[in-house]
Coordinates of C-alpha atoms in Angstrom, one line a residue:
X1 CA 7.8 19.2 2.9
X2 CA 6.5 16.7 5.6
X3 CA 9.1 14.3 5.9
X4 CA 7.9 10.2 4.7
X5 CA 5.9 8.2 7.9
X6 CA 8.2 5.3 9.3
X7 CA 7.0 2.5 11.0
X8 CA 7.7 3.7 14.1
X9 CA 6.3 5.2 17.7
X10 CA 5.1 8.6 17.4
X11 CA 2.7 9.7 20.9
X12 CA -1.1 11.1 20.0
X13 CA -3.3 12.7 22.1
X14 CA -5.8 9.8 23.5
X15 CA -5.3 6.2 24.6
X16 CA -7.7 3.5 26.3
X17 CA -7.3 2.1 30.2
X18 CA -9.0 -0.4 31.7
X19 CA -7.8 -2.0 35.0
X20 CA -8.6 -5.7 36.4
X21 CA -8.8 -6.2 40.2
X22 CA -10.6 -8.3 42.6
X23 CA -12.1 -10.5 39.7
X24 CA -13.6 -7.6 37.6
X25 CA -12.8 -5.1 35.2
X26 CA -13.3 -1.2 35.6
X27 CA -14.8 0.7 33.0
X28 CA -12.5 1.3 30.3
X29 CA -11.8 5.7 29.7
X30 CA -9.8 7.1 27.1
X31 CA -6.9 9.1 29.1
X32 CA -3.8 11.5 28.4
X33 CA -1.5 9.8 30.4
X34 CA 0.9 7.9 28.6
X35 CA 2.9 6.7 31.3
X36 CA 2.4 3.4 33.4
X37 CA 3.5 3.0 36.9
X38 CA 4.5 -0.5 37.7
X39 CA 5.9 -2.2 41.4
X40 CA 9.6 -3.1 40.4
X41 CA 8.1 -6.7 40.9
X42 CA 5.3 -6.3 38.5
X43 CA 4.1 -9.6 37.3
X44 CA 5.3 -8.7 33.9
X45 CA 8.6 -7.4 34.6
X46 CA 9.7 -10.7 36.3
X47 CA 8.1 -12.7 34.0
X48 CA 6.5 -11.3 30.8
X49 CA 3.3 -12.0 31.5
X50 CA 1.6 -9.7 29.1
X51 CA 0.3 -10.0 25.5
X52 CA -1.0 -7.8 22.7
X53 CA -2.4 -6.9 18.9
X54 CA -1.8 -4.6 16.1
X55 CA -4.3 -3.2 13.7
X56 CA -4.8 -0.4 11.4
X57 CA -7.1 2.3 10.7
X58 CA -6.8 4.0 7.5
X59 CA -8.8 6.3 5.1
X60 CA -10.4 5.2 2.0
X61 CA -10.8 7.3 -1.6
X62 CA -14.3 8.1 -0.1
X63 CA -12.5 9.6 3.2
X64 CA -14.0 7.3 5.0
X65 CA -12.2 5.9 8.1
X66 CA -12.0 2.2 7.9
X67 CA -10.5 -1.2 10.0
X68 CA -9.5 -4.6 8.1
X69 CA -11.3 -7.5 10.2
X70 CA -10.9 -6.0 14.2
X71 CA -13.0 -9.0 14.8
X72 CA -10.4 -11.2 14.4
X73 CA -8.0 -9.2 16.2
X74 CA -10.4 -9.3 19.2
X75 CA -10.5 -13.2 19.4
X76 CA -6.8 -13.8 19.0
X77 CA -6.4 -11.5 21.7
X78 CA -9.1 -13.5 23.6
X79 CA -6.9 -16.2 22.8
X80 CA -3.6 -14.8 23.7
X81 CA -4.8 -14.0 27.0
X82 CA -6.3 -17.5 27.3
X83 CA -2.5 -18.9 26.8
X84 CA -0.9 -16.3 29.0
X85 CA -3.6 -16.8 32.6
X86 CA -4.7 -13.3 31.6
X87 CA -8.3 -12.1 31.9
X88 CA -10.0 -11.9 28.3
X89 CA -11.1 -8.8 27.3
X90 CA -14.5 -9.0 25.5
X91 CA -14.9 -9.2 21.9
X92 CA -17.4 -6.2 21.5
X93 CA -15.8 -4.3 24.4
X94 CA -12.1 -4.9 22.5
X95 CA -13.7 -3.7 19.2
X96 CA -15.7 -0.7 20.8
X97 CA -11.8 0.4 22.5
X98 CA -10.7 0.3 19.8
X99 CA -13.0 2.3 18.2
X100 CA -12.8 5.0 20.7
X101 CA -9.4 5.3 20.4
X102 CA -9.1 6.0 16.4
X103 CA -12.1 8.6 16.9
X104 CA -9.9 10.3 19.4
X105 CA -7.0 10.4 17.2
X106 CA -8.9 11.0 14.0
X107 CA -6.7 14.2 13.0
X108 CA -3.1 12.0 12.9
X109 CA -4.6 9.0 10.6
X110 CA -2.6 9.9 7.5
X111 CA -4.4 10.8 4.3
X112 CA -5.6 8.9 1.5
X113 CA -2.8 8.1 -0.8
X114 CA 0.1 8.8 1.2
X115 CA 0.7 5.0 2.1
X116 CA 0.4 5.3 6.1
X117 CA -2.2 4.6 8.4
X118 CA -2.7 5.0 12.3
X119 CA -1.3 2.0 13.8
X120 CA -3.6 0.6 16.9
X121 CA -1.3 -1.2 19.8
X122 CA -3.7 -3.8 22.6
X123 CA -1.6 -4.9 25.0
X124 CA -2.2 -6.5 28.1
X125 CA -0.3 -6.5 31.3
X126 CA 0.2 -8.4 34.6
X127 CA 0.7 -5.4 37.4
X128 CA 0.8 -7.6 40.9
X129 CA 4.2 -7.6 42.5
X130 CA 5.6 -10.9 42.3
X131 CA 8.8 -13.2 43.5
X132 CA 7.4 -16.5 42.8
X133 CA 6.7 -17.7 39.8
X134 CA 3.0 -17.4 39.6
X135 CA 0.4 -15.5 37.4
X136 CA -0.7 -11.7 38.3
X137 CA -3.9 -11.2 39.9
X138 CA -4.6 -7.5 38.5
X139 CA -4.3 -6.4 34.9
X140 CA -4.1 -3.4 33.2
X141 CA -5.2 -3.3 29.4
X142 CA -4.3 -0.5 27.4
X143 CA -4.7 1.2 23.4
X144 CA -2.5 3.8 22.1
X145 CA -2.3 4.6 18.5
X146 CA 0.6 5.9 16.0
X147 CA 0.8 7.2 12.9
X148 CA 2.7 5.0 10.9
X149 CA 4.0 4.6 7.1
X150 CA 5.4 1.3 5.4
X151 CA 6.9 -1.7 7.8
X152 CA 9.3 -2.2 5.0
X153 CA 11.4 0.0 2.8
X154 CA 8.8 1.9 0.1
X155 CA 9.3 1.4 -2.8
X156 CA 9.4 -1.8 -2.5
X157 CA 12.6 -3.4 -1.8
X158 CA 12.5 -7.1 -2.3
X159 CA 14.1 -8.9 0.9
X160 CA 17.0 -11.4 1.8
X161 CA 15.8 -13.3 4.0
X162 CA 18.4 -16.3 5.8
X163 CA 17.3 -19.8 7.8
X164 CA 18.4 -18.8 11.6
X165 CA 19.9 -21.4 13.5
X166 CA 17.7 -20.3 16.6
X167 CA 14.9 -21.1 17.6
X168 CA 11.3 -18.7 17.3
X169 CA 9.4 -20.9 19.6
X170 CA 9.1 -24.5 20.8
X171 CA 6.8 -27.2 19.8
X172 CA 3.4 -26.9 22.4
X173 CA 4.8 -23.7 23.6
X174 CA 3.2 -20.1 22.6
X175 CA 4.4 -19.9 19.4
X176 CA 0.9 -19.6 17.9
X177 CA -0.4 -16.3 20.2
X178 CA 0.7 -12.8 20.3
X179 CA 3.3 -13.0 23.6
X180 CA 5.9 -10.4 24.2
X181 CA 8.6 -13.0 25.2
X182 CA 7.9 -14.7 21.4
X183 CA 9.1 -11.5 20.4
X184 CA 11.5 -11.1 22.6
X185 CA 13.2 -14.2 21.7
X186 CA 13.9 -12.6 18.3
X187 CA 15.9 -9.6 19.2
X188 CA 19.4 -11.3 19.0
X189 CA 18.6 -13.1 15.7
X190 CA 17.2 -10.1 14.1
X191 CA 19.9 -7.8 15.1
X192 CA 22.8 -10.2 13.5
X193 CA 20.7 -10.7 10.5
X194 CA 20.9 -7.2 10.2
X195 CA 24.8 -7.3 10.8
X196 CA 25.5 -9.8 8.3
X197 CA 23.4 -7.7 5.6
X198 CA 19.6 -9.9 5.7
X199 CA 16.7 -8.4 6.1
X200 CA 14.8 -10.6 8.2
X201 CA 15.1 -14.2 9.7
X202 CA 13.1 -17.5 8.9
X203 CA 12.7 -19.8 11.5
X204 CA 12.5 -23.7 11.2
X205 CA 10.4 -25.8 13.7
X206 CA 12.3 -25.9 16.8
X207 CA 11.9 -29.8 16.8
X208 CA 13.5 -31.8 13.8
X209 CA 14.7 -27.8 12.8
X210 CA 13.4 -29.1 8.6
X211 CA 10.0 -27.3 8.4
X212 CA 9.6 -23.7 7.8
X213 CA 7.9 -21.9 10.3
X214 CA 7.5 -17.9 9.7
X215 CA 9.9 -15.2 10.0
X216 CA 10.5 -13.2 13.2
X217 CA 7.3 -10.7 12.6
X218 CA 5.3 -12.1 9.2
X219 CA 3.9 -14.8 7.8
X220 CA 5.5 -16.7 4.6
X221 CA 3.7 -17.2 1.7
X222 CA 4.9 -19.4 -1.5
X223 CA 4.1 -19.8 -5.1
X224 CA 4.7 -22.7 -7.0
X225 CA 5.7 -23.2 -10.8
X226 CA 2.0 -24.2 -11.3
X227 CA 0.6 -21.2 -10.0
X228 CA -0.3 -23.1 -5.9
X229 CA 0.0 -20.6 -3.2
X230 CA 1.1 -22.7 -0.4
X231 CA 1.5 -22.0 3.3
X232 CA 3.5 -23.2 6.5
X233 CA 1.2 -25.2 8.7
X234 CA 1.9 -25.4 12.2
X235 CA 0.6 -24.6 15.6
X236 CA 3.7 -22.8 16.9
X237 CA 2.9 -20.0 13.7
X238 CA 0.8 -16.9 14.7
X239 CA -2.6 -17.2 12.7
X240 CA -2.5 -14.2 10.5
X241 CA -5.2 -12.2 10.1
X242 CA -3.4 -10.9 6.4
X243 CA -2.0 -14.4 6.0
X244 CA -5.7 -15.7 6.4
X245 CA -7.3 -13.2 4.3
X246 CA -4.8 -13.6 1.8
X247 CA -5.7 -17.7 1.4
X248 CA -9.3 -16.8 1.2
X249 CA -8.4 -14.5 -1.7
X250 CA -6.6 -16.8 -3.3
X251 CA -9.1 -19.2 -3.5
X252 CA -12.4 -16.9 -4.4
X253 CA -10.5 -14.7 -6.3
X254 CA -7.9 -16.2 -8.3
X255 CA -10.0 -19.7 -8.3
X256 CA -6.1 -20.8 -7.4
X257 CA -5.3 -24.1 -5.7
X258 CA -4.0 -23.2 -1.7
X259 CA -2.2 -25.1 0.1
X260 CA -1.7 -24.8 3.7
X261 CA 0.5 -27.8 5.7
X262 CA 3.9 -28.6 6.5
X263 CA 6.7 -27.3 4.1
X264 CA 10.5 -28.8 4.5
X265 CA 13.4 -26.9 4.1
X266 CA 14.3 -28.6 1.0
X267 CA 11.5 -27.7 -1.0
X268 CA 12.7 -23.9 -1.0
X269 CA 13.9 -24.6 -4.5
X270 CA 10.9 -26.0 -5.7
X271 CA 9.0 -22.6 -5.4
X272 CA 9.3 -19.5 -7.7
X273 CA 7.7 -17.0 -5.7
X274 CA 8.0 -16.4 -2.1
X275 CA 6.6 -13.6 0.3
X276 CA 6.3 -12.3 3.7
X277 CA 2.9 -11.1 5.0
X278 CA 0.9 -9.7 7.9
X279 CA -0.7 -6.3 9.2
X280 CA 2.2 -3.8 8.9
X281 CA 3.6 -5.5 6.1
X282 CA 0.4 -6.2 4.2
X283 CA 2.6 -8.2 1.6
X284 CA 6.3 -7.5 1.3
X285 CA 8.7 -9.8 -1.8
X286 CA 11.2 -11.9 -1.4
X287 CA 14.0 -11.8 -3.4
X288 CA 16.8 -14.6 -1.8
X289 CA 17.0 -17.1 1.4
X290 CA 20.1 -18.0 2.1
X291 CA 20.6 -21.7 3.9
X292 CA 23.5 -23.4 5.1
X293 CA 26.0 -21.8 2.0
X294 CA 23.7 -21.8 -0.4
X295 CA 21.1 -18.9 -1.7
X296 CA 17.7 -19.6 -3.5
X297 CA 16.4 -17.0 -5.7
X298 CA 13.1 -15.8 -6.6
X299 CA 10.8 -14.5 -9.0
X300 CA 10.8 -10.6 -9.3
X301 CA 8.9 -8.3 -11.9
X302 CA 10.2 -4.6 -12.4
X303 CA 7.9 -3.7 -9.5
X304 CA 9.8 -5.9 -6.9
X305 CA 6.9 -8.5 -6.9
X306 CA 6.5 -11.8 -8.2
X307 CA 3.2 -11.6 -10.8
X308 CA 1.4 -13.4 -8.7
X309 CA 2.0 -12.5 -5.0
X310 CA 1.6 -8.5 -6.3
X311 CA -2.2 -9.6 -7.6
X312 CA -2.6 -11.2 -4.7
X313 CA -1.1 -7.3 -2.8
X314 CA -3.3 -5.6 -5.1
X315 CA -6.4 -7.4 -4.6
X316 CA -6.1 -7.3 -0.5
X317 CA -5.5 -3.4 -0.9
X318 CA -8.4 -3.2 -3.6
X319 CA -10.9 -5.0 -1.1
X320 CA -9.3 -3.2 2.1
X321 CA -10.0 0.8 -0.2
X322 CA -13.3 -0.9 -1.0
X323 CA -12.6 -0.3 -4.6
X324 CA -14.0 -3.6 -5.2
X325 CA -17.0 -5.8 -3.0
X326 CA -14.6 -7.9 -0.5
X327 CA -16.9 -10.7 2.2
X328 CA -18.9 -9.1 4.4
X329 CA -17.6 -7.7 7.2
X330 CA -14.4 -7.5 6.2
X331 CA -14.0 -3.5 6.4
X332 CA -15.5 -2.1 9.4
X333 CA -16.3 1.7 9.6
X334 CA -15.9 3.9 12.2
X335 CA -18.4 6.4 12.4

């Protein structure tokens, strides 16, 4: 028996190259090679000057292979690279890479039913050698895909989460793109939450350190006892592509209230449902948080879920298998 997917690398065949010098872009290939050779000085070795994405493609009942909204990963990367003094790639040229890339690795996307998907990495790099601090002025842009199951433990697990007293990112920084060094500034946090037995971290804003921000990789979603889903607001949070699909769900689905704006600390109690989401996690539960001694529980059915978080789950999953009509454009098909 095939042992379970983890979320985790595993190499395929084909990835996508595309290199920036002398103002321009080459025409992008799909190559082999999996290997990058960098100066030691490399732009992005001194100073992380790189950014990237994650999407998924995944098979539907039909066998059809399908993406959930690439558009949207093409113009956060637009904006990533924006932040970062990057060269954008283009939106039809990021989604046509993209494409390329799952086509080439069609034979690893994981079957219908099984729970996993093939995982699509964008990232971006600054490749000129560098001492001072200055931007790169060549680029290389690369795809490579991996078959991957479940972020989080399946079956579900609900999570304990803690407040970190670190920092994610600060206020006007790049807390709101997709930069390595956001990323990077997790690692310690992540590791001792691990250590003292939480699953993941929940960052406060890094200026009065009473809002809640998102965890070290999701999105944070909340349910109130009168049935509001309500949402962190902030421009140091990523912009979730789940996290915004979810809200539009929310609204056109389950006609419920949403709201999206500043939530403090304190308020933690006031919610009976609570959940982290974004592209590898889709939705994951939230059992505890734990803050400064004290530990607030939520709402969990015998599936892991709070009721209305797992319609929510099911709904996203239901429009992303086209079992039911989702917006327009939402599912793109690669053919």
């Amino acid at each position: 028996m095939d042992k379970p997917l983890k979320f985790a690398y595993s190499k395929t065949p084909y990835r996508y190259v595309s290199y920036f010098k002398d103002g321009k872009w080459s025409k992008g290939e799909l190559t082999t090679n999996d290997t990058i050779t960098l100066s030691e000085s490399a732009c992005v070795l001194q100073y992380a000057q790189t950014c990237f994405e994650g999407l998924k493609a995944y098979k539907t009942k039909e066998g059809k292979i399908v993406c959930f909204r690439p558009d949207l990963n093409a113009e956060r990367m637009i904006s990533s690279c924006e932040r970062m003094k990057m060269p954008p790639i283009d939106k039809e040229e990021f989604i046509k890479a993209c494409m390329k890339v799952i086509k080439a690795n069609e034979n690893y996307i994981p079957e219908f039913g099984s729970g996993g998907s093939l995982y699509l990495r964008p990232f971006m790099i600054g490749t000129t050698p560098v001492l001072g601090v200055k931007p790169s002025l060549e680029f290389e842009f690369r795809i490579f895909a991996s078959p991957v199951g479940a972020y989080f433990s399946t079956p579900v697990k609900p999570l304990n989460l803690r407040i970190c007293d670190l920092d994610r990112a600060a206020p006007n920084g790049t807390g709101g793109i997709k930069a390595g060094l956001n990323y990077a500034m997790s690692l310690y946090a992540i590791v001792d939450a691990h250590e003292k037995g939480f699953d993941e971290n929940v960052y406060l804003d890094s200026a009065s350190r009473t809002y809640i921000e998102e965890t070290g990789g999701a999105n944070i979603l909340f349910v109130t006892k009168d049935n509001k889903l309500v949402t962190p607001s902030s421009p140091s949070i990523l912009p979730s592509i789940t996290r915004r699909s979810i809200v539009q769900i929310a609204r056109d689905y389950l006609h419920m209230e949403v709201e999206e704006r500043r939530i403090h600390v304190d308020e933690l109690e006031n919610f009976v449902e609570c959940g982290l989401c974004g592209t590898a996690a889709v939705i994951s539960p939230v059992k505890t948080i734990y803050n400064q001694g004290k530990t607030i529980s939520f709402e969990v059915n015998e599936n892991g879920f709070g009721n209305v978080l797992e319609k929510l789950r099911h709904l996203l999953m239901d429009i992303q298998q086209e079992n039911i009509e989702g917006p327009s454009g939402w599912v793109f098909e690669i053919k």
